[in-house]
Amino acid sequence: MKILHHPDRSEIHLSSVLYALSDPVRLYIVSEIKKAGERTCGDMSVPVAKSTLSHHARTLREAGIVNVRVHGTQRLLSLRTEDLEVRFPGLLNAILDAFESSFEKDQFLNS
């Protein structure tokens, strides 16, 4: 089985986090994980192909935003809240609060 790379806390860079969160699909994924806790990709209803969803999950993992845990054939995603809070205090909450109250989220959900 392929070992998934997760950057160490010290290797999480602001530019990578901001890039990963610049996509509305990835923002939605992170928002859903924050609300419901650990989730599989299949648990999330997003208007993209399965392979595209896998790409988004990989981008979030490589940026240090999510942790991916393999359980059988499933990959469970959880937020690395503590690591992000230590590196960039308040950043994730500020971005998710802005996304939750934005017109962009409404557009995304209605697409």
Short mmCIF file of C-alpha atoms in Angstrom, two decimals:
data_model
loop_
_atom_site.label_atom_id
_atom_site.label_comp_id
_atom_site.label_asym_id
_atom_site.label_seq_id
_atom_site.Cartn_x
_atom_site.Cartn_y
_atom_site.Cartn_z
CA MET A 1 0.00 0.00 0.00
CA LYS A 2 1.22 3.46 -0.86
CA ILE A 3 2.20 5.59 2.13
CA LEU A 4 0.57 9.00 2.04
CA HIS A 5 2.82 11.98 2.74
CA HIS A 6 1.60 14.47 5.30
CA PRO A 7 3.86 17.48 5.86
CA ASP A 8 5.19 17.95 9.38
CA ARG A 9 3.74 20.91 11.24
CA SER A 10 6.89 22.95 10.53
CA GLU A 11 6.57 22.20 6.79
CA ILE A 12 3.07 23.69 6.48
CA HIS A 13 3.47 26.94 4.53
CA LEU A 14 1.00 29.80 4.38
CA SER A 15 1.20 30.00 0.59
CA SER A 16 0.28 26.30 0.26
CA VAL A 17 -2.62 26.59 2.67
CA LEU A 18 -3.99 29.69 0.93
CA TYR A 19 -3.58 28.07 -2.50
CA ALA A 20 -5.40 24.92 -1.37
CA LEU A 21 -8.24 26.95 0.12
CA SER A 22 -8.57 29.18 -2.95
CA ASP A 23 -10.81 26.60 -4.66
CA PRO A 24 -14.53 26.58 -3.74
CA VAL A 25 -14.74 22.76 -3.87
CA ARG A 26 -11.85 22.42 -1.42
CA LEU A 27 -13.33 25.12 0.81
CA TYR A 28 -16.60 23.21 0.83
CA ILE A 29 -14.82 19.94 1.69
CA VAL A 30 -12.99 21.59 4.60
CA SER A 31 -16.21 23.25 5.75
CA GLU A 32 -18.03 19.90 5.78
CA ILE A 33 -15.23 18.19 7.70
CA LYS A 34 -15.22 20.99 10.26
CA LYS A 35 -18.98 20.63 10.78
CA ALA A 36 -19.25 16.83 10.88
CA GLY A 37 -15.77 15.66 11.87
CA GLU A 38 -13.89 12.90 10.08
CA ARG A 39 -15.49 12.06 6.72
CA THR A 40 -14.89 9.89 3.70
CA CYS A 41 -14.93 11.43 0.26
CA GLY A 42 -18.01 9.33 -0.52
CA ASP A 43 -19.90 10.97 2.37
CA MET A 44 -19.66 14.38 0.74
CA SER A 45 -22.03 15.49 -1.95
CA VAL A 46 -19.97 17.61 -4.33
CA PRO A 47 -20.68 18.23 -8.03
CA VAL A 48 -17.36 16.78 -9.30
CA ALA A 49 -16.15 13.42 -10.56
CA LYS A 50 -14.67 10.93 -8.09
CA SER A 51 -11.19 11.39 -9.56
CA THR A 52 -11.48 15.17 -9.23
CA LEU A 53 -12.56 14.79 -5.60
CA SER A 54 -9.48 12.60 -5.00
CA HIS A 55 -7.31 15.34 -6.52
CA HIS A 56 -8.85 17.93 -4.18
CA ALA A 57 -8.30 15.65 -1.16
CA ARG A 58 -4.66 15.17 -2.18
CA THR A 59 -4.15 18.94 -2.56
CA LEU A 60 -5.58 19.51 0.92
CA ARG A 61 -3.41 16.74 2.39
CA GLU A 62 -0.21 17.95 0.75
CA ALA A 63 -0.90 21.50 1.97
CA GLY A 64 -1.21 20.19 5.54
CA ILE A 65 -4.90 21.05 5.95
CA VAL A 66 -6.27 17.53 6.26
CA ASN A 67 -5.05 14.23 7.56
CA VAL A 68 -5.99 11.17 5.50
CA ARG A 69 -6.34 7.90 7.34
CA VAL A 70 -6.72 4.67 5.39
CA HIS A 71 -9.31 2.27 6.78
CA GLY A 72 -9.73 -0.74 4.52
CA THR A 73 -10.74 0.62 1.13
CA GLN A 74 -11.84 3.97 2.53
CA ARG A 75 -9.86 7.12 3.10
CA LEU A 76 -11.04 9.16 6.03
CA LEU A 77 -10.33 12.88 6.05
CA SER A 78 -9.99 14.96 9.19
CA LEU A 79 -8.81 18.52 9.73
CA ARG A 80 -5.37 19.23 11.15
CA THR A 81 -6.90 21.98 13.25
CA GLU A 82 -4.27 21.97 15.99
CA ASP A 83 -1.35 22.10 13.54
CA LEU A 84 -2.94 24.93 11.56
CA GLU A 85 -3.82 26.86 14.70
CA VAL A 86 -0.23 26.63 15.96
CA ARG A 87 1.22 27.72 12.61
CA PHE A 88 -1.38 30.35 11.67
CA PRO A 89 -3.61 31.28 14.64
CA GLY A 90 -7.20 32.03 13.62
CA LEU A 91 -6.59 31.63 9.88
CA LEU A 92 -8.72 28.54 9.22
CA ASN A 93 -11.64 29.81 11.28
CA ALA A 94 -11.52 33.21 9.58
CA ILE A 95 -11.51 31.67 6.10
CA LEU A 96 -14.29 29.19 6.91
CA ASP A 97 -16.43 31.87 8.59
CA ALA A 98 -16.09 34.05 5.49
CA PHE A 99 -16.96 31.09 3.23
CA GLU A 100 -19.99 30.13 5.33
CA SER A 101 -21.44 33.63 5.07
CA SER A 102 -20.53 34.19 1.43
CA PHE A 103 -22.55 34.24 -1.74
CA GLU A 104 -19.89 31.92 -3.22
CA LYS A 105 -21.01 29.02 -1.02
CA ASP A 106 -24.62 29.51 -2.14
CA GLN A 107 -23.51 29.48 -5.78
CA PHE A 108 -21.47 26.33 -5.20
CA LEU A 109 -24.34 24.46 -3.54
CA ASN A 110 -26.76 25.42 -6.31
CA SER A 111 -24.49 24.30 -9.16
#
